[in-house]
Amino acid sequence: MVSFLYKWFFVPAICLFTLSGFTHPIFVSVIEIEHNAKEKSLEVSCKLFTDDFEKALRSTYKVHVDLLNPADRKAMDKLVNDYVQRHFSITADGKKVALQYLGYEQIEEGIYSYFEAKQVEKPASVGIQNNLLYEFEPQQMGLVHVIVNGERKSTKLLNPAASAELRF
């Protein structure tokens, strides 16, 4: 009987208890930047795991944060925009571009925030500064994908490295 209980109760319970401390094994942001030649703009999406992003916003701004069911959507938009703009920037051909915040949405386990930089001619180089969530997770990694004229280039930034330049 003890063998039966051990096999069917204690082993699974120990496994569940051990694994419950882990929300996800990887800490990553994913930035996608695409040059829109027709509109002469850079279209940017930034994906962060919802739980990590909410923790960072709570810690940084010392306020209640609920991105999934916000009581005040404008307040959450302000936090998302401010945090991302403090920790992420782009240059096109060596000139910093102004990012206009468009909004955010939840897709699966992540929060996607969207930005646009207007009046950007086809760049020969795109520079990235990205230290999103670096202050909260030493293992944080940033994946960056840039598409210009149909050509896709990617790079990976590992905390503390926070900058890269992609040439087209």
PDB file of C-alpha atoms in Angstrom:
ATOM      1  CA  MET A   1       0.000   0.000   0.000  1.00  0.00           C
ATOM      2  CA  VAL A   2       2.819   2.414   0.875  1.00  0.00           C
ATOM      3  CA  SER A   3       4.455   1.628  -2.451  1.00  0.00           C
ATOM      4  CA  PHE A   4       1.187   2.404  -4.228  1.00  0.00           C
ATOM      5  CA  LEU A   5       0.781   5.769  -2.441  1.00  0.00           C
ATOM      6  CA  TYR A   6       4.391   6.668  -3.066  1.00  0.00           C
ATOM      7  CA  LYS A   7       4.157   5.840  -6.734  1.00  0.00           C
ATOM      8  CA  TRP A   8       0.840   7.566  -7.470  1.00  0.00           C
ATOM      9  CA  PHE A   9       0.778  10.454  -5.011  1.00  0.00           C
ATOM     10  CA  PHE A  10       4.124  11.490  -3.581  1.00  0.00           C
ATOM     11  CA  VAL A  11       6.235  11.406  -6.750  1.00  0.00           C
ATOM     12  CA  PRO A  12       3.790  13.497  -8.847  1.00  0.00           C
ATOM     13  CA  ALA A  13       3.236  15.861  -5.904  1.00  0.00           C
ATOM     14  CA  ILE A  14       6.973  16.417  -5.521  1.00  0.00           C
ATOM     15  CA  CYS A  15       7.338  17.004  -9.262  1.00  0.00           C
ATOM     16  CA  LEU A  16       4.476  19.527  -9.281  1.00  0.00           C
ATOM     17  CA  PHE A  17       5.863  21.311  -6.211  1.00  0.00           C
ATOM     18  CA  THR A  18       9.332  21.512  -7.760  1.00  0.00           C
ATOM     19  CA  LEU A  19       8.089  22.780 -11.124  1.00  0.00           C
ATOM     20  CA  SER A  20       5.570  25.261  -9.703  1.00  0.00           C
ATOM     21  CA  GLY A  21       8.364  27.664  -8.767  1.00  0.00           C
ATOM     22  CA  PHE A  22       9.184  28.235 -12.413  1.00  0.00           C
ATOM     23  CA  THR A  23       6.943  30.463 -14.514  1.00  0.00           C
ATOM     24  CA  HIS A  24       8.980  29.982 -17.667  1.00  0.00           C
ATOM     25  CA  PRO A  25      12.595  28.943 -18.199  1.00  0.00           C
ATOM     26  CA  ILE A  26      13.614  31.723 -20.578  1.00  0.00           C
ATOM     27  CA  PHE A  27      13.684  35.495 -20.199  1.00  0.00           C
ATOM     28  CA  VAL A  28      13.408  37.117 -23.597  1.00  0.00           C
ATOM     29  CA  SER A  29      12.080  40.168 -25.364  1.00  0.00           C
ATOM     30  CA  VAL A  30      11.390  40.043 -29.077  1.00  0.00           C
ATOM     31  CA  ILE A  31      11.541  43.225 -31.129  1.00  0.00           C
ATOM     32  CA  GLU A  32      10.449  43.288 -34.757  1.00  0.00           C
ATOM     33  CA  ILE A  33      11.175  46.341 -36.886  1.00  0.00           C
ATOM     34  CA  GLU A  34       9.992  46.584 -40.458  1.00  0.00           C
ATOM     35  CA  HIS A  35      10.617  49.443 -42.854  1.00  0.00           C
ATOM     36  CA  ASN A  36       7.465  50.355 -44.757  1.00  0.00           C
ATOM     37  CA  ALA A  37       8.796  51.920 -47.986  1.00  0.00           C
ATOM     38  CA  LYS A  38       5.389  53.138 -49.137  1.00  0.00           C
ATOM     39  CA  GLU A  39       4.656  54.967 -45.861  1.00  0.00           C
ATOM     40  CA  LYS A  40       8.342  55.835 -45.243  1.00  0.00           C
ATOM     41  CA  SER A  41       8.117  54.566 -41.698  1.00  0.00           C
ATOM     42  CA  LEU A  42       9.486  51.979 -39.302  1.00  0.00           C
ATOM     43  CA  GLU A  43       6.826  49.733 -37.807  1.00  0.00           C
ATOM     44  CA  VAL A  44       7.873  48.280 -34.461  1.00  0.00           C
ATOM     45  CA  SER A  45       6.426  45.556 -32.269  1.00  0.00           C
ATOM     46  CA  CYS A  46       7.863  44.637 -28.899  1.00  0.00           C
ATOM     47  CA  LYS A  47       6.905  41.378 -27.162  1.00  0.00           C
ATOM     48  CA  LEU A  48       7.514  40.711 -23.471  1.00  0.00           C
ATOM     49  CA  PHE A  49       6.202  37.914 -21.268  1.00  0.00           C
ATOM     50  CA  THR A  50       3.152  39.320 -19.467  1.00  0.00           C
ATOM     51  CA  ASP A  51       4.180  38.247 -15.953  1.00  0.00           C
ATOM     52  CA  ASP A  52       7.722  39.631 -16.279  1.00  0.00           C
ATOM     53  CA  PHE A  53       6.523  42.886 -17.797  1.00  0.00           C
ATOM     54  CA  GLU A  54       3.892  43.448 -15.102  1.00  0.00           C
ATOM     55  CA  LYS A  55       6.470  42.799 -12.358  1.00  0.00           C
ATOM     56  CA  ALA A  56       8.853  45.298 -13.953  1.00  0.00           C
ATOM     57  CA  LEU A  57       6.143  47.947 -14.253  1.00  0.00           C
ATOM     58  CA  ARG A  58       5.039  47.419 -10.627  1.00  0.00           C
ATOM     59  CA  SER A  59       8.597  47.669  -9.370  1.00  0.00           C
ATOM     60  CA  THR A  60       9.519  50.673 -11.508  1.00  0.00           C
ATOM     61  CA  TYR A  61       6.397  52.795 -11.008  1.00  0.00           C
ATOM     62  CA  LYS A  62       5.197  51.529  -7.595  1.00  0.00           C
ATOM     63  CA  VAL A  63       1.566  51.263  -8.742  1.00  0.00           C
ATOM     64  CA  HIS A  64      -0.977  48.509  -9.264  1.00  0.00           C
ATOM     65  CA  VAL A  65      -0.488  46.986 -12.721  1.00  0.00           C
ATOM     66  CA  ASP A  66      -2.945  44.761 -14.558  1.00  0.00           C
ATOM     67  CA  LEU A  67      -2.315  44.774 -18.285  1.00  0.00           C
ATOM     68  CA  LEU A  68      -4.869  42.070 -19.033  1.00  0.00           C
ATOM     69  CA  ASN A  69      -7.872  43.592 -17.242  1.00  0.00           C
ATOM     70  CA  PRO A  70      -6.953  47.227 -16.643  1.00  0.00           C
ATOM     71  CA  ALA A  71      -9.250  49.389 -14.536  1.00  0.00           C
ATOM     72  CA  ASP A  72      -7.771  52.394 -16.348  1.00  0.00           C
ATOM     73  CA  ARG A  73      -6.530  51.521 -19.847  1.00  0.00           C
ATOM     74  CA  LYS A  74      -5.022  55.007 -20.396  1.00  0.00           C
ATOM     75  CA  ALA A  75      -2.898  54.635 -17.260  1.00  0.00           C
ATOM     76  CA  MET A  76      -1.624  51.223 -18.433  1.00  0.00           C
ATOM     77  CA  ASP A  77      -0.885  52.647 -21.910  1.00  0.00           C
ATOM     78  CA  LYS A  78       1.140  55.421 -20.273  1.00  0.00           C
ATOM     79  CA  LEU A  79       3.180  52.926 -18.223  1.00  0.00           C
ATOM     80  CA  VAL A  80       3.844  50.631 -21.192  1.00  0.00           C
ATOM     81  CA  ASN A  81       4.883  53.526 -23.427  1.00  0.00           C
ATOM     82  CA  ASP A  82       7.092  55.157 -20.804  1.00  0.00           C
ATOM     83  CA  TYR A  83       8.860  51.939 -19.806  1.00  0.00           C
ATOM     84  CA  VAL A  84       9.554  50.769 -23.360  1.00  0.00           C
ATOM     85  CA  GLN A  85      10.723  54.224 -24.501  1.00  0.00           C
ATOM     86  CA  ARG A  86      13.138  54.419 -21.526  1.00  0.00           C
ATOM     87  CA  HIS A  87      14.651  51.028 -22.340  1.00  0.00           C
ATOM     88  CA  PHE A  88      14.489  50.814 -26.120  1.00  0.00           C
ATOM     89  CA  SER A  89      15.466  53.165 -28.940  1.00  0.00           C
ATOM     90  CA  ILE A  90      16.291  53.029 -32.642  1.00  0.00           C
ATOM     91  CA  THR A  91      18.604  54.921 -34.949  1.00  0.00           C
ATOM     92  CA  ALA A  92      18.313  54.927 -38.729  1.00  0.00           C
ATOM     93  CA  ASP A  93      21.570  55.746 -40.514  1.00  0.00           C
ATOM     94  CA  GLY A  94      22.984  57.048 -37.232  1.00  0.00           C
ATOM     95  CA  LYS A  95      20.075  59.411 -36.465  1.00  0.00           C
ATOM     96  CA  LYS A  96      17.760  58.697 -33.541  1.00  0.00           C
ATOM     97  CA  VAL A  97      14.163  58.259 -34.646  1.00  0.00           C
ATOM     98  CA  ALA A  98      11.148  59.302 -32.580  1.00  0.00           C
ATOM     99  CA  LEU A  99       8.876  56.402 -31.730  1.00  0.00           C
ATOM    100  CA  GLN A 100       5.154  57.091 -31.569  1.00  0.00           C
ATOM    101  CA  TYR A 101       3.262  54.734 -29.280  1.00  0.00           C
ATOM    102  CA  LEU A 102       0.262  53.053 -30.922  1.00  0.00           C
ATOM    103  CA  GLY A 103      -0.930  50.719 -28.148  1.00  0.00           C
ATOM    104  CA  TYR A 104      -0.578  47.227 -26.724  1.00  0.00           C
ATOM    105  CA  GLU A 105      -2.419  43.917 -26.749  1.00  0.00           C
ATOM    106  CA  GLN A 106      -2.090  40.507 -25.182  1.00  0.00           C
ATOM    107  CA  ILE A 107      -1.370  37.568 -27.475  1.00  0.00           C
ATOM    108  CA  GLU A 108      -1.003  34.197 -25.751  1.00  0.00           C
ATOM    109  CA  GLU A 109       1.507  34.624 -22.899  1.00  0.00           C
ATOM    110  CA  GLY A 110       2.913  37.945 -24.083  1.00  0.00           C
ATOM    111  CA  ILE A 111       2.201  41.629 -24.243  1.00  0.00           C
ATOM    112  CA  TYR A 112       2.854  43.170 -27.643  1.00  0.00           C
ATOM    113  CA  SER A 113       3.365  46.937 -27.716  1.00  0.00           C
ATOM    114  CA  TYR A 114       3.380  48.776 -31.013  1.00  0.00           C
ATOM    115  CA  PHE A 115       5.276  51.859 -32.157  1.00  0.00           C
ATOM    116  CA  GLU A 116       5.881  53.721 -35.386  1.00  0.00           C
ATOM    117  CA  ALA A 117       8.639  56.057 -36.559  1.00  0.00           C
ATOM    118  CA  LYS A 118       7.523  58.300 -39.383  1.00  0.00           C
ATOM    119  CA  GLN A 119       9.487  59.976 -42.170  1.00  0.00           C
ATOM    120  CA  VAL A 120      12.198  57.322 -42.374  1.00  0.00           C
ATOM    121  CA  GLU A 121      13.656  56.770 -45.833  1.00  0.00           C
ATOM    122  CA  LYS A 122      15.040  53.303 -46.591  1.00  0.00           C
ATOM    123  CA  PRO A 123      17.872  53.004 -44.055  1.00  0.00           C
ATOM    124  CA  ALA A 124      21.275  51.541 -44.868  1.00  0.00           C
ATOM    125  CA  SER A 125      21.723  50.772 -41.154  1.00  0.00           C
ATOM    126  CA  VAL A 126      19.446  50.363 -38.139  1.00  0.00           C
ATOM    127  CA  GLY A 127      20.876  50.736 -34.643  1.00  0.00           C
ATOM    128  CA  ILE A 128      19.154  49.311 -31.600  1.00  0.00           C
ATOM    129  CA  GLN A 129      19.477  50.095 -27.902  1.00  0.00           C
ATOM    130  CA  ASN A 130      17.545  47.498 -25.925  1.00  0.00           C
ATOM    131  CA  ASN A 131      17.807  46.800 -22.215  1.00  0.00           C
ATOM    132  CA  LEU A 132      14.182  45.846 -21.597  1.00  0.00           C
ATOM    133  CA  LEU A 133      13.852  44.037 -18.243  1.00  0.00           C
ATOM    134  CA  TYR A 134      17.649  43.907 -17.808  1.00  0.00           C
ATOM    135  CA  GLU A 135      17.400  45.406 -14.313  1.00  0.00           C
ATOM    136  CA  PHE A 136      15.085  42.593 -13.187  1.00  0.00           C
ATOM    137  CA  GLU A 137      16.614  39.499 -14.760  1.00  0.00           C
ATOM    138  CA  PRO A 138      20.350  38.901 -15.212  1.00  0.00           C
ATOM    139  CA  GLN A 139      19.584  36.187 -17.804  1.00  0.00           C
ATOM    140  CA  GLN A 140      17.419  38.511 -19.915  1.00  0.00           C
ATOM    141  CA  MET A 141      17.951  38.229 -23.653  1.00  0.00           C
ATOM    142  CA  GLY A 142      16.729  40.492 -26.433  1.00  0.00           C
ATOM    143  CA  LEU A 143      16.035  39.144 -29.909  1.00  0.00           C
ATOM    144  CA  VAL A 144      15.811  41.783 -32.622  1.00  0.00           C
ATOM    145  CA  HIS A 145      14.554  41.245 -36.171  1.00  0.00           C
ATOM    146  CA  VAL A 146      14.799  44.033 -38.743  1.00  0.00           C
ATOM    147  CA  ILE A 147      13.335  43.930 -42.246  1.00  0.00           C
ATOM    148  CA  VAL A 148      14.356  46.505 -44.848  1.00  0.00           C
ATOM    149  CA  ASN A 149      13.391  46.141 -48.511  1.00  0.00           C
ATOM    150  CA  GLY A 150      12.351  42.520 -47.898  1.00  0.00           C
ATOM    151  CA  GLU A 151      15.751  41.618 -46.402  1.00  0.00           C
ATOM    152  CA  ARG A 152      15.562  40.278 -42.840  1.00  0.00           C
ATOM    153  CA  LYS A 153      18.458  40.491 -40.402  1.00  0.00           C
ATOM    154  CA  SER A 154      18.437  39.420 -36.781  1.00  0.00           C
ATOM    155  CA  THR A 155      20.602  39.736 -33.722  1.00  0.00           C
ATOM    156  CA  LYS A 156      20.608  38.585 -30.115  1.00  0.00           C
ATOM    157  CA  LEU A 157      21.529  40.788 -27.162  1.00  0.00           C
ATOM    158  CA  LEU A 158      22.466  39.089 -23.892  1.00  0.00           C
ATOM    159  CA  ASN A 159      22.324  41.106 -20.674  1.00  0.00           C
ATOM    160  CA  PRO A 160      24.374  43.335 -20.158  1.00  0.00           C
ATOM    161  CA  ALA A 161      25.004  43.891 -23.908  1.00  0.00           C
ATOM    162  CA  ALA A 162      22.339  46.360 -25.010  1.00  0.00           C
ATOM    163  CA  SER A 163      23.223  47.683 -28.439  1.00  0.00           C
ATOM    164  CA  ALA A 164      23.615  46.424 -31.984  1.00  0.00           C
ATOM    165  CA  GLU A 165      23.669  47.770 -35.519  1.00  0.00           C
ATOM    166  CA  LEU A 166      22.379  45.955 -38.552  1.00  0.00           C
ATOM    167  CA  ARG A 167      23.507  47.040 -42.040  1.00  0.00           C
ATOM    168  CA  PHE A 168      21.544  46.583 -45.243  1.00  0.00           C
TER     169      PHE A 168
END
